């Protein structure tokens, strides 16, 4: 008797067992290959999700991922904006350690994966304003740098924090040219570093940071020009004196230590009054402290921002 | 081999088409949304780059003639110079329309306060009389000596163009220095030959 099967599926639609097994093997193989890629850290776009909601959201529309990842100032991989996306492949982001040292009670060397577990991961949609008068909106993933600072317990003489990026011309071909003094160094005053907006950043758009965006860990300070936000950080030092930064060495009259976004203080090359948001045709007015004045302006009360630019 | 007088027409037509390629490339990339994250910046940079390139290519005609003895490079000089002016116009228009969108106060402030724009804008203004007097009629009317004096403005223009480029880059001077190097060689060759001849 030729009864239809109980499932109601005609016999012709049922996959013969041999073919079924073959597919299973293929899927297992494919799964195995991707798992291998993932564990080797070769797989681009590893997921990273927020484990905590953030109170620092923003209603601005984020800039498309392809613009965020193909228009980068990252001189370690060349001085034009397309080079980092093309050349950053040579950077090895695992294993990676960050040494936290200087004026702290508990200096330590942290493995990147250990560091990422230090605090709940938050998504923060921040404006990014470049000193070259363009801007973006980026959904970063990370947690406040303050979380790490609390762990290492700075001493009373820790007045500033210095960030040092990786120096390895083998991995960072742009460092073969003396265009800046390597390694890239940036710095913050301790109260700026402690500010909850200052983000220790590991990802963007729900994934681990692409290498051209500063993997495996960078800093993001949304009220300052982009160059303050050091990438591929290997060392965080707590110091007594204001540290010298790479850009201050390159052009002291152009790049100050504070580098707060300020439409009233002109840069010798670019008017800072307006900016072009990537994707827009018309420029928009630049906001004091990049729109974060309410949160951060009090850090600078009493300071002459024309001198401390 | 120097091309014959008859062949020169083909050479000219070929160079004319080649000289349009950078523009066609830009248009093509623009239509395919392939100008990158900041298309206005890209257009401004590309047109500026070709302005300087055509200025230098045009300036190499005389040294080439002197060194080779061929006359034909001189016959291409006017077209090359006009292409430099053509790309300079596109460069200026992309600044005026795309970048600033007729924001006159911002433009005036730029010209006043930012040396690279002051120099670049001056070079552009100086190119205008040269382009206007490049036709046969005015060349003849002005007369050889005066015409040559007027058109020797092309040297300060080229120098200003290279300075404009060098001052605008943030830190990496490699490309502006290549332009500066080529310009220096062209000016030296010209000088040496004037002495010898």
Short mmCIF file of C-alpha atoms in Angstrom, two decimals:
data_model
loop_
_atom_site.label_atom_id
_atom_site.label_comp_id
_atom_site.label_asym_id
_atom_site.label_seq_id
_atom_site.Cartn_x
_atom_site.Cartn_y
_atom_site.Cartn_z
CA UNK A 1 0.00 0.00 0.00
CA UNK A 2 1.17 3.44 -0.84
CA UNK A 3 -0.15 5.59 1.92
CA UNK A 4 1.07 9.13 2.21
CA UNK A 5 3.32 9.61 5.27
CA UNK A 6 1.61 10.85 8.43
CA UNK A 7 3.34 14.19 8.26
CA UNK A 8 1.54 14.97 5.04
CA UNK A 9 4.79 15.57 3.21
CA UNK A 10 4.83 13.85 -0.17
CA UNK A 11 7.55 11.21 -0.42
CA UNK A 12 9.15 13.12 -3.28
CA UNK A 13 9.95 16.03 -0.96
CA UNK A 14 11.83 13.95 1.56
CA UNK A 15 15.57 14.25 1.18
CA UNK A 16 17.26 10.89 0.53
CA UNK A 17 19.39 9.88 3.53
CA UNK A 18 22.69 9.96 1.65
CA UNK A 19 22.13 13.55 0.57
CA UNK A 20 20.89 14.47 4.04
CA UNK A 21 24.09 13.13 5.61
CA UNK A 22 26.19 14.93 3.07
CA UNK A 23 24.55 18.24 3.95
CA UNK A 24 25.02 17.59 7.64
CA UNK A 25 28.70 17.06 7.07
CA UNK A 26 28.91 20.26 5.08
CA UNK A 27 27.17 22.27 7.75
CA UNK A 28 29.36 20.75 10.46
CA UNK A 29 32.43 21.55 8.41
CA UNK A 30 31.33 25.10 7.78
CA UNK A 31 30.56 25.54 11.47
CA UNK A 32 33.94 24.14 12.38
CA UNK A 33 35.73 26.46 9.98
CA UNK A 34 33.98 29.53 11.29
CA UNK A 35 34.62 28.46 14.87
CA UNK A 36 38.29 28.09 14.01
CA UNK A 37 38.34 31.50 12.42
CA UNK A 38 36.62 33.00 15.44
CA UNK A 39 39.04 31.47 17.89
CA UNK A 40 41.98 32.62 15.80
CA UNK A 41 40.58 36.11 15.90
CA UNK A 42 40.55 36.28 12.12
CA UNK A 43 36.85 36.60 11.79
CA UNK A 44 35.99 40.21 11.15
CA UNK A 45 32.96 41.61 12.90
CA UNK A 46 32.79 39.52 16.05
CA UNK A 47 29.65 40.32 17.96
CA UNK A 48 29.87 42.38 21.09
CA UNK A 49 26.68 43.34 22.82
CA UNK A 50 25.77 45.80 25.48
CA UNK A 51 25.07 44.21 28.85
CA UNK A 52 23.82 47.38 30.41
CA UNK A 53 21.68 50.23 29.18
CA UNK A 54 23.32 53.61 29.04
CA UNK A 55 22.09 56.96 30.19
CA UNK A 56 24.26 58.65 27.59
CA UNK A 57 22.23 57.96 24.50
CA UNK A 58 21.74 60.40 21.67
CA UNK A 59 18.90 60.85 19.24
CA UNK A 60 21.16 61.75 16.29
CA UNK A 61 21.12 59.19 13.49
CA UNK A 62 24.33 57.14 13.54
CA UNK A 63 26.63 57.49 10.54
CA UNK A 64 26.56 54.37 8.30
CA UNK A 65 29.03 51.67 9.31
CA UNK A 66 30.80 51.79 5.95
CA UNK A 67 31.65 55.47 6.41
CA UNK A 68 32.78 54.97 10.00
CA UNK A 69 35.10 52.14 8.91
CA UNK A 70 36.46 53.63 5.66
CA UNK A 71 37.15 57.23 6.59
CA UNK A 72 39.71 57.17 9.35
CA UNK A 73 42.51 59.31 10.66
CA UNK A 74 44.91 56.70 12.01
CA UNK A 75 48.41 57.79 10.99
CA UNK A 76 49.89 54.47 12.13
CA UNK A 77 48.35 53.12 8.91
CA UNK A 78 49.00 56.05 6.57
CA UNK A 79 48.06 59.70 6.44
CA UNK A 80 45.13 59.56 4.05
CA UNK A 81 41.74 58.48 5.27
CA UNK A 82 41.33 55.42 3.06
CA UNK A 83 44.62 53.76 4.05
CA UNK A 84 43.72 52.52 7.54
CA UNK A 85 40.87 50.36 6.22
CA UNK A 86 43.24 48.86 3.64
CA UNK A 87 46.35 48.43 5.78
CA UNK A 88 45.17 47.75 9.33
CA UNK A 89 44.94 44.00 8.69
CA UNK A 90 48.54 43.56 9.80
CA UNK A 91 47.65 44.61 13.35
CA UNK A 92 47.46 41.65 15.77
CA UNK A 93 44.86 42.43 18.40
CA UNK A 94 45.16 39.12 20.33
CA UNK A 95 46.99 38.50 22.56
CA UNK A 96 47.07 42.09 23.83
CA UNK A 97 47.96 43.48 27.20
CA UNK A 98 47.45 46.91 28.67
CA UNK A 99 49.73 48.07 31.39
CA UNK A 100 48.29 50.52 33.92
CA UNK A 101 51.07 52.18 35.87
CA UNK A 102 52.53 55.29 37.45
CA UNK A 103 50.98 57.12 40.39
CA UNK A 104 48.60 54.33 41.43
CA UNK A 105 48.38 52.06 44.44
CA UNK A 106 47.60 49.00 42.34
CA UNK A 107 49.56 49.05 39.08
CA UNK A 108 48.63 46.12 36.88
CA UNK A 109 48.99 44.50 33.51
CA UNK A 110 45.67 43.41 32.11
CA UNK A 111 44.90 41.04 29.30
CA UNK A 112 42.42 42.60 26.88
CA UNK A 113 39.77 39.93 27.45
CA UNK A 114 40.16 40.34 31.20
CA UNK A 115 39.84 44.12 30.88
CA UNK A 116 36.66 43.80 28.84
CA UNK A 117 35.02 41.98 31.75
CA UNK A 118 35.84 44.69 34.26
CA UNK A 119 32.46 46.42 33.96
CA UNK A 120 29.17 46.00 32.11
CA UNK A 121 29.45 46.89 28.41
CA UNK A 122 27.29 49.85 27.38
CA UNK A 123 26.31 51.18 23.98
CA UNK A 124 26.88 54.93 23.79
CA UNK A 125 25.91 56.91 20.73
CA UNK A 126 28.36 59.82 20.66
CA UNK A 127 29.08 62.66 18.27
CA UNK A 128 32.64 62.59 16.96
CA UNK A 129 34.04 65.93 15.82
CA UNK A 130 37.35 66.00 13.95
CA UNK A 131 39.57 69.08 14.11
CA UNK A 132 39.37 69.07 10.28
CA UNK A 133 35.76 70.27 10.57
CA UNK A 134 33.89 67.07 9.77
CA UNK A 135 31.85 64.99 12.16
CA UNK A 136 30.12 61.64 12.58
CA UNK A 137 27.79 59.91 15.01
CA UNK A 138 29.11 56.59 16.29
CA UNK A 139 27.42 53.91 18.41
CA UNK A 140 30.39 52.88 20.56
CA UNK A 141 30.56 49.96 22.99
CA UNK A 142 32.52 50.19 26.18
CA UNK A 143 32.38 51.44 29.74
CA UNK A 144 33.52 54.55 31.55
CA UNK A 145 37.28 54.79 31.96
CA UNK A 146 36.45 55.70 35.58
CA UNK A 147 35.69 52.01 36.22
CA UNK A 148 39.29 51.10 35.49
CA UNK A 149 40.68 54.11 37.33
CA UNK A 150 38.77 53.15 40.50
CA UNK A 151 40.33 49.68 40.33
CA UNK A 152 43.93 50.88 40.21
CA UNK A 153 43.46 53.59 42.88
CA UNK A 154 45.40 56.67 41.78
CA UNK A 155 47.46 58.41 44.46
CA UNK A 156 46.96 62.06 45.40
CA UNK A 157 49.79 63.07 43.10
CA UNK A 158 48.16 61.56 39.99
CA UNK A 159 47.12 64.78 38.24
CA UNK A 160 47.13 63.59 34.66
CA UNK A 161 46.63 60.39 32.67
CA UNK A 162 48.77 59.53 29.67
CA UNK A 163 47.66 57.10 26.96
CA UNK A 164 50.32 55.35 24.89
CA UNK A 165 49.43 53.51 21.68
CA UNK A 166 51.24 50.50 20.27
CA UNK A 167 54.61 51.17 18.65
CA UNK A 168 55.49 48.44 16.19
CA UNK A 169 56.34 49.44 12.60
CA UNK A 170 56.03 45.76 11.59
CA UNK A 171 52.34 45.83 12.42
CA UNK A 172 51.79 49.53 11.80
CA UNK A 173 53.43 50.44 8.49
CA UNK A 174 52.69 54.16 8.89
CA UNK A 175 55.20 54.26 11.75
CA UNK A 176 58.03 53.72 9.26
CA UNK A 177 57.55 57.36 8.37
CA UNK A 178 58.47 59.99 10.99
CA UNK A 179 55.30 61.97 10.29
CA UNK A 180 54.55 62.02 14.05
CA UNK A 181 56.73 61.10 17.00
CA UNK A 182 55.93 57.48 17.78
CA UNK A 183 54.41 55.99 19.78
CA UNK A 184 51.25 58.07 19.60
CA UNK A 185 50.71 59.68 22.98
CA UNK A 186 47.68 61.51 24.30
CA UNK A 187 46.63 62.70 27.71
CA UNK A 188 43.84 63.98 29.95
CA UNK A 189 43.62 65.76 33.24
CA UNK A 190 42.58 63.28 35.95
CA UNK A 191 39.10 64.85 36.37
CA UNK A 192 38.53 64.63 32.61
CA UNK A 193 39.62 61.00 32.66
CA UNK A 194 37.27 60.29 35.57
CA UNK A 195 34.30 61.95 33.86
CA UNK A 196 31.60 59.35 33.15
CA UNK A 197 31.41 60.39 29.46
CA UNK A 198 35.05 59.36 28.90
CA UNK A 199 34.65 55.92 27.39
CA UNK A 200 37.08 53.02 27.37
CA UNK A 201 35.95 51.60 24.06
CA UNK A 202 36.05 48.06 22.69
CA UNK A 203 33.42 48.02 19.98
CA UNK A 204 31.09 49.86 17.65
CA UNK A 205 27.82 48.97 15.95
CA UNK A 206 27.43 45.84 18.09
CA UNK A 207 30.77 44.36 17.09
CA UNK A 208 34.36 44.37 18.26
CA UNK A 209 36.20 47.49 17.07
CA UNK A 210 37.42 47.14 13.50
CA UNK A 211 41.20 47.48 13.46
CA UNK A 212 41.10 50.79 11.56
CA UNK A 213 38.93 52.23 14.33
CA UNK A 214 41.46 51.56 17.08
CA UNK A 215 41.14 47.89 18.05
CA UNK A 216 41.38 46.28 20.48
CA UNK A 217 40.89 49.19 22.87
CA UNK A 218 40.75 52.95 22.47
CA UNK A 219 39.56 55.93 24.38
CA UNK A 220 36.66 58.14 23.26
CA UNK A 221 36.23 61.64 24.67
CA UNK A 222 33.19 63.03 22.86
CA UNK A 223 33.60 66.72 23.82
CA UNK A 224 37.15 66.90 22.44
CA UNK A 225 38.50 66.83 18.89
CA UNK A 226 39.00 63.30 17.60
CA UNK A 227 42.79 63.24 17.83
CA UNK A 228 42.54 63.23 21.65
CA UNK A 229 40.96 59.77 21.46
CA UNK A 230 44.04 57.52 21.32
CA UNK A 231 43.69 54.14 19.57
CA UNK A 232 45.26 50.70 20.05
CA UNK A 233 46.29 51.57 23.61
CA UNK A 234 49.00 49.50 25.34
CA UNK A 235 49.79 51.71 28.31
CA UNK A 236 47.88 54.01 30.63
CA UNK A 237 50.12 56.02 32.94
CA UNK A 238 49.13 58.21 35.86
CA UNK A 239 51.52 61.14 36.15
CA UNK A 240 52.16 64.33 38.12
CA UNK A 241 52.86 66.69 35.24
CA UNK A 242 50.88 67.45 32.10
CA UNK A 243 52.17 64.91 29.56
CA UNK A 244 53.53 65.89 26.16
CA UNK A 245 51.35 64.58 23.32
CA UNK A 246 52.30 63.60 19.75
CA UNK A 247 50.17 66.35 18.19
CA UNK A 248 51.43 69.04 20.58
CA UNK A 249 54.96 68.09 19.51
CA UNK A 250 53.94 68.22 15.85
CA UNK A 251 52.35 71.66 16.01
CA UNK A 252 52.18 73.42 19.38
CA UNK A 253 50.35 76.45 18.00
CA UNK A 254 47.76 74.26 16.26
CA UNK A 255 47.08 71.47 18.74
CA UNK A 256 46.66 72.23 22.41
CA UNK A 257 46.52 69.85 25.35
CA UNK A 258 42.80 70.44 26.00
CA UNK A 259 41.50 70.37 22.41
CA UNK A 260 37.92 70.89 23.54
CA UNK A 261 35.53 71.34 20.61
CA UNK A 262 35.04 75.09 20.52
CA UNK A 263 33.42 77.02 17.65
CA UNK A 264 34.78 80.29 19.07
CA UNK A 265 38.44 79.31 18.95
CA UNK A 266 39.72 79.18 15.41
CA UNK A 267 42.26 76.68 14.28
CA UNK A 268 44.89 78.25 11.98
CA UNK A 269 43.83 75.89 9.16
CA UNK A 270 40.15 75.31 9.70
CA UNK A 271 37.39 77.55 10.91
CA UNK A 272 35.78 75.67 13.77
CA UNK A 273 32.51 77.59 13.58
CA UNK A 274 30.86 74.96 11.41
CA UNK A 275 31.28 71.32 10.55
CA UNK A 276 30.16 68.93 7.84
CA UNK A 277 28.39 65.91 9.25
CA UNK A 278 29.45 63.00 7.02
CA UNK A 279 26.57 62.35 4.63
CA UNK A 280 25.25 65.93 4.77
CA UNK A 281 25.64 68.54 2.06
CA UNK A 282 25.27 71.71 4.09
CA UNK A 283 27.50 72.41 7.06
CA UNK A 284 25.98 72.77 10.50
CA UNK A 285 27.06 75.05 13.33
CA UNK A 286 29.51 73.44 15.74
CA UNK A 287 28.33 73.33 19.34
CA UNK A 288 30.54 74.28 22.31
CA UNK A 289 32.03 71.11 23.80
CA UNK A 290 30.48 69.30 20.81
CA UNK A 291 27.06 69.54 22.43
CA UNK A 292 28.18 68.13 25.79
CA UNK A 293 28.56 71.52 27.53
CA UNK A 294 25.90 70.68 30.10
CA UNK A 295 27.90 67.69 31.29
CA UNK A 296 31.47 68.96 31.00
CA UNK A 297 31.65 72.79 30.91
CA UNK A 298 32.04 72.91 34.72
CA UNK A 299 35.39 71.08 34.38
CA UNK A 300 36.79 74.27 32.86
CA UNK A 301 35.15 77.00 34.89
CA UNK A 302 37.51 79.90 35.41
CA UNK A 303 39.84 78.81 32.62
CA UNK A 304 40.65 80.98 29.61
CA UNK A 305 39.70 78.62 26.81
CA UNK A 306 41.39 80.84 24.22
CA UNK A 307 44.73 80.17 25.86
CA UNK A 308 43.97 76.63 26.97
CA UNK A 309 42.79 75.53 23.54
CA UNK B 1 60.40 60.71 -32.87
CA UNK B 2 58.84 64.15 -33.19
CA UNK B 3 55.42 63.87 -34.80
CA UNK B 4 54.98 65.52 -38.18
CA UNK B 5 52.88 68.64 -38.47
CA UNK B 6 50.01 66.52 -39.70
CA UNK B 7 50.41 63.98 -36.89
CA UNK B 8 50.30 66.70 -34.29
CA UNK B 9 46.55 67.10 -34.72
CA UNK B 10 46.07 63.51 -33.59
CA UNK B 11 48.46 63.96 -30.68
CA UNK B 12 46.53 67.05 -29.63
CA UNK B 13 43.19 65.28 -29.84
CA UNK B 14 44.60 62.37 -27.86
CA UNK B 15 45.97 64.62 -25.13
CA UNK B 16 42.70 66.53 -25.04
CA UNK B 17 40.82 63.31 -24.30
CA UNK B 18 43.41 62.16 -21.78
CA UNK B 19 43.18 65.50 -20.01
CA UNK B 20 39.44 65.01 -19.60
CA UNK B 21 39.89 61.60 -17.97
CA UNK B 22 40.30 62.88 -14.39
CA UNK B 23 36.99 64.71 -14.72
CA UNK B 24 35.23 61.72 -16.33
CA UNK B 25 36.58 59.53 -13.54
CA UNK B 26 35.15 61.86 -10.92
CA UNK B 27 31.76 61.99 -12.64
CA UNK B 28 31.70 58.22 -13.00
CA UNK B 29 32.63 57.68 -9.34
CA UNK B 30 30.04 60.27 -8.33
CA UNK B 31 27.28 58.53 -10.26
CA UNK B 32 28.18 55.19 -8.70
CA UNK B 33 28.32 56.71 -5.21
CA UNK B 34 31.96 55.79 -5.08
CA UNK B 35 33.54 59.02 -3.85
CA UNK B 36 33.97 57.80 -0.28
CA UNK B 37 32.55 59.12 2.97
CA UNK B 38 33.34 62.76 2.18
CA UNK B 39 32.63 63.29 -1.55
CA UNK B 40 33.04 67.08 -1.40
CA UNK B 41 36.52 66.78 0.06
CA UNK B 42 37.41 64.17 -2.58
CA UNK B 43 36.22 66.39 -5.46
CA UNK B 44 38.12 69.39 -4.07
CA UNK B 45 41.30 67.37 -3.68
CA UNK B 46 41.17 65.70 -7.09
CA UNK B 47 40.51 68.93 -9.00
CA UNK B 48 43.28 70.69 -7.05
CA UNK B 49 45.70 67.87 -7.76
CA UNK B 50 45.05 68.06 -11.52
CA UNK B 51 45.30 71.85 -11.59
CA UNK B 52 48.83 71.60 -10.23
CA UNK B 53 49.66 68.64 -12.45
CA UNK B 54 48.61 70.45 -15.63
CA UNK B 55 50.49 73.57 -14.56
CA UNK B 56 53.65 71.49 -14.19
CA UNK B 57 53.09 69.51 -17.40
CA UNK B 58 52.54 72.79 -19.25
CA UNK B 59 55.69 74.25 -17.72
CA UNK B 60 57.72 71.29 -18.94
CA UNK B 61 57.02 72.15 -22.60
CA UNK B 62 59.75 74.78 -22.90
CA UNK B 63 62.49 72.78 -21.11
CA UNK B 64 61.54 69.78 -23.24
CA UNK B 65 61.85 71.85 -26.39
CA UNK B 66 65.21 73.26 -25.31
CA UNK B 67 66.64 69.89 -24.34
CA UNK B 68 65.34 67.97 -27.35
CA UNK B 69 65.32 70.64 -30.01
CA UNK B 70 61.79 69.60 -30.99
CA UNK B 71 59.29 72.33 -31.52
CA UNK B 72 56.06 70.33 -31.04
CA UNK B 73 55.94 70.53 -27.21
CA UNK B 74 55.41 74.28 -27.57
CA UNK B 75 52.37 73.64 -29.74
CA UNK B 76 50.73 71.72 -26.87
CA UNK B 77 51.51 74.34 -24.26
CA UNK B 78 48.40 76.47 -24.67
CA UNK B 79 46.04 73.50 -24.39
CA UNK B 80 47.83 72.23 -21.28
CA UNK B 81 47.69 75.67 -19.70
CA UNK B 82 43.99 75.96 -20.45
CA UNK B 83 43.39 72.56 -18.88
CA UNK B 84 45.18 73.81 -15.76
CA UNK B 85 42.77 76.74 -15.76
CA UNK B 86 39.81 74.43 -16.40
CA UNK B 87 40.64 72.28 -13.36
CA UNK B 88 41.40 75.40 -11.31
CA UNK B 89 37.87 76.64 -12.09
CA UNK B 90 36.38 73.30 -11.04
CA UNK B 91 38.52 73.39 -7.90
CA UNK B 92 37.40 76.91 -7.04
CA UNK B 93 33.76 76.09 -7.81
CA UNK B 94 33.83 73.01 -5.62
CA UNK B 95 35.08 75.21 -2.78
CA UNK B 96 32.54 77.96 -3.48
CA UNK B 97 29.46 75.83 -4.14
CA UNK B 98 29.99 72.40 -2.61
CA UNK B 99 32.18 73.19 0.35
CA UNK B 100 30.98 76.64 1.43
CA UNK B 101 27.69 76.88 -0.47
CA UNK B 102 28.08 80.64 -1.02
CA UNK B 103 28.65 81.35 2.66
CA UNK B 104 30.31 84.70 1.84
CA UNK B 105 31.29 85.71 5.39
CA UNK B 106 32.98 82.33 5.88
CA UNK B 107 34.70 82.62 2.48
CA UNK B 108 35.99 86.13 3.19
CA UNK B 109 37.21 85.00 6.60
CA UNK B 110 39.00 82.05 4.98
CA UNK B 111 40.74 84.29 2.42
CA UNK B 112 41.75 86.77 5.12
CA UNK B 113 42.79 84.44 7.86
CA UNK B 114 44.06 81.25 6.31
CA UNK B 115 47.32 81.70 4.42
CA UNK B 116 46.85 78.60 2.25
CA UNK B 117 43.53 79.94 1.01
CA UNK B 118 44.94 83.47 0.53
CA UNK B 119 47.73 82.07 -1.62
CA UNK B 120 45.52 79.63 -3.51
CA UNK B 121 42.87 82.22 -4.23
CA UNK B 122 45.49 84.73 -5.45
CA UNK B 123 46.96 82.12 -7.77
CA UNK B 124 43.50 81.45 -9.17
CA UNK B 125 42.85 85.16 -9.78
CA UNK B 126 46.20 85.52 -11.54
CA UNK B 127 45.38 82.63 -13.85
CA UNK B 128 42.32 84.41 -15.21
CA UNK B 129 44.11 87.07 -17.34
CA UNK B 130 46.40 84.37 -18.73
CA UNK B 131 43.45 82.23 -19.79
CA UNK B 132 41.67 85.23 -21.30
CA UNK B 133 44.70 86.28 -23.37
CA UNK B 134 45.54 82.83 -24.63
CA UNK B 135 43.59 83.12 -27.90
CA UNK B 136 45.29 84.06 -31.17
CA UNK B 137 43.50 87.38 -31.48
CA UNK B 138 44.58 88.83 -28.13
CA UNK B 139 48.02 87.29 -28.34
CA UNK B 140 48.61 89.23 -31.56
CA UNK B 141 46.94 92.37 -30.27
CA UNK B 142 48.99 92.52 -27.08
CA UNK B 143 52.19 91.83 -28.96
CA UNK B 144 54.93 89.28 -28.33
CA UNK B 145 56.94 91.09 -25.71
CA UNK B 146 54.04 92.21 -23.51
CA UNK B 147 52.30 88.90 -23.94
CA UNK B 148 55.39 87.05 -22.78
CA UNK B 149 55.77 89.39 -19.82
CA UNK B 150 52.15 88.84 -18.82
CA UNK B 151 52.40 85.08 -19.22
CA UNK B 152 55.56 84.86 -17.16
CA UNK B 153 53.07 85.18 -14.29
CA UNK B 154 52.71 81.43 -14.65
CA UNK B 155 55.89 80.95 -12.59
CA UNK B 156 54.66 82.75 -9.45
CA UNK B 157 51.29 81.07 -10.01
CA UNK B 158 52.84 77.60 -10.02
CA UNK B 159 54.96 78.41 -6.97
CA UNK B 160 51.87 79.76 -5.17
CA UNK B 161 49.96 76.61 -6.14
CA UNK B 162 52.60 74.36 -4.61
CA UNK B 163 52.73 76.51 -1.45
CA UNK B 164 48.92 76.35 -1.24
CA UNK B 165 49.14 72.55 -1.28
CA UNK B 166 52.03 72.36 1.20
CA UNK B 167 50.31 74.68 3.69
CA UNK B 168 47.00 72.90 3.61
CA UNK B 169 48.17 69.39 4.43
CA UNK B 170 47.99 68.64 8.12
CA UNK B 171 51.29 66.87 8.54
CA UNK B 172 52.33 64.61 5.68
CA UNK B 173 54.27 66.78 3.21
CA UNK B 174 55.30 63.92 0.89
CA UNK B 175 53.04 64.75 -2.10
CA UNK B 176 53.47 68.55 -1.95
CA UNK B 177 57.23 68.01 -1.80
CA UNK B 178 57.11 65.90 -4.96
CA UNK B 179 55.34 68.76 -6.74
CA UNK B 180 57.86 71.23 -5.29
CA UNK B 181 60.75 69.05 -6.46
CA UNK B 182 59.44 68.79 -10.03
CA UNK B 183 58.78 72.53 -10.17
CA UNK B 184 62.29 73.28 -8.91
CA UNK B 185 63.86 71.04 -11.54
CA UNK B 186 61.76 72.67 -14.29
CA UNK B 187 62.75 76.16 -13.17
CA UNK B 188 66.44 75.23 -12.91
CA UNK B 189 66.50 73.58 -16.35
CA UNK B 190 64.94 76.67 -17.82
CA UNK B 191 67.47 78.94 -16.13
CA UNK B 192 70.51 76.91 -17.15
CA UNK B 193 69.35 76.81 -20.75
CA UNK B 194 68.67 80.52 -20.92
CA UNK B 195 72.27 81.10 -19.93
CA UNK B 196 73.71 78.67 -22.43
CA UNK B 197 71.59 79.71 -25.38
#
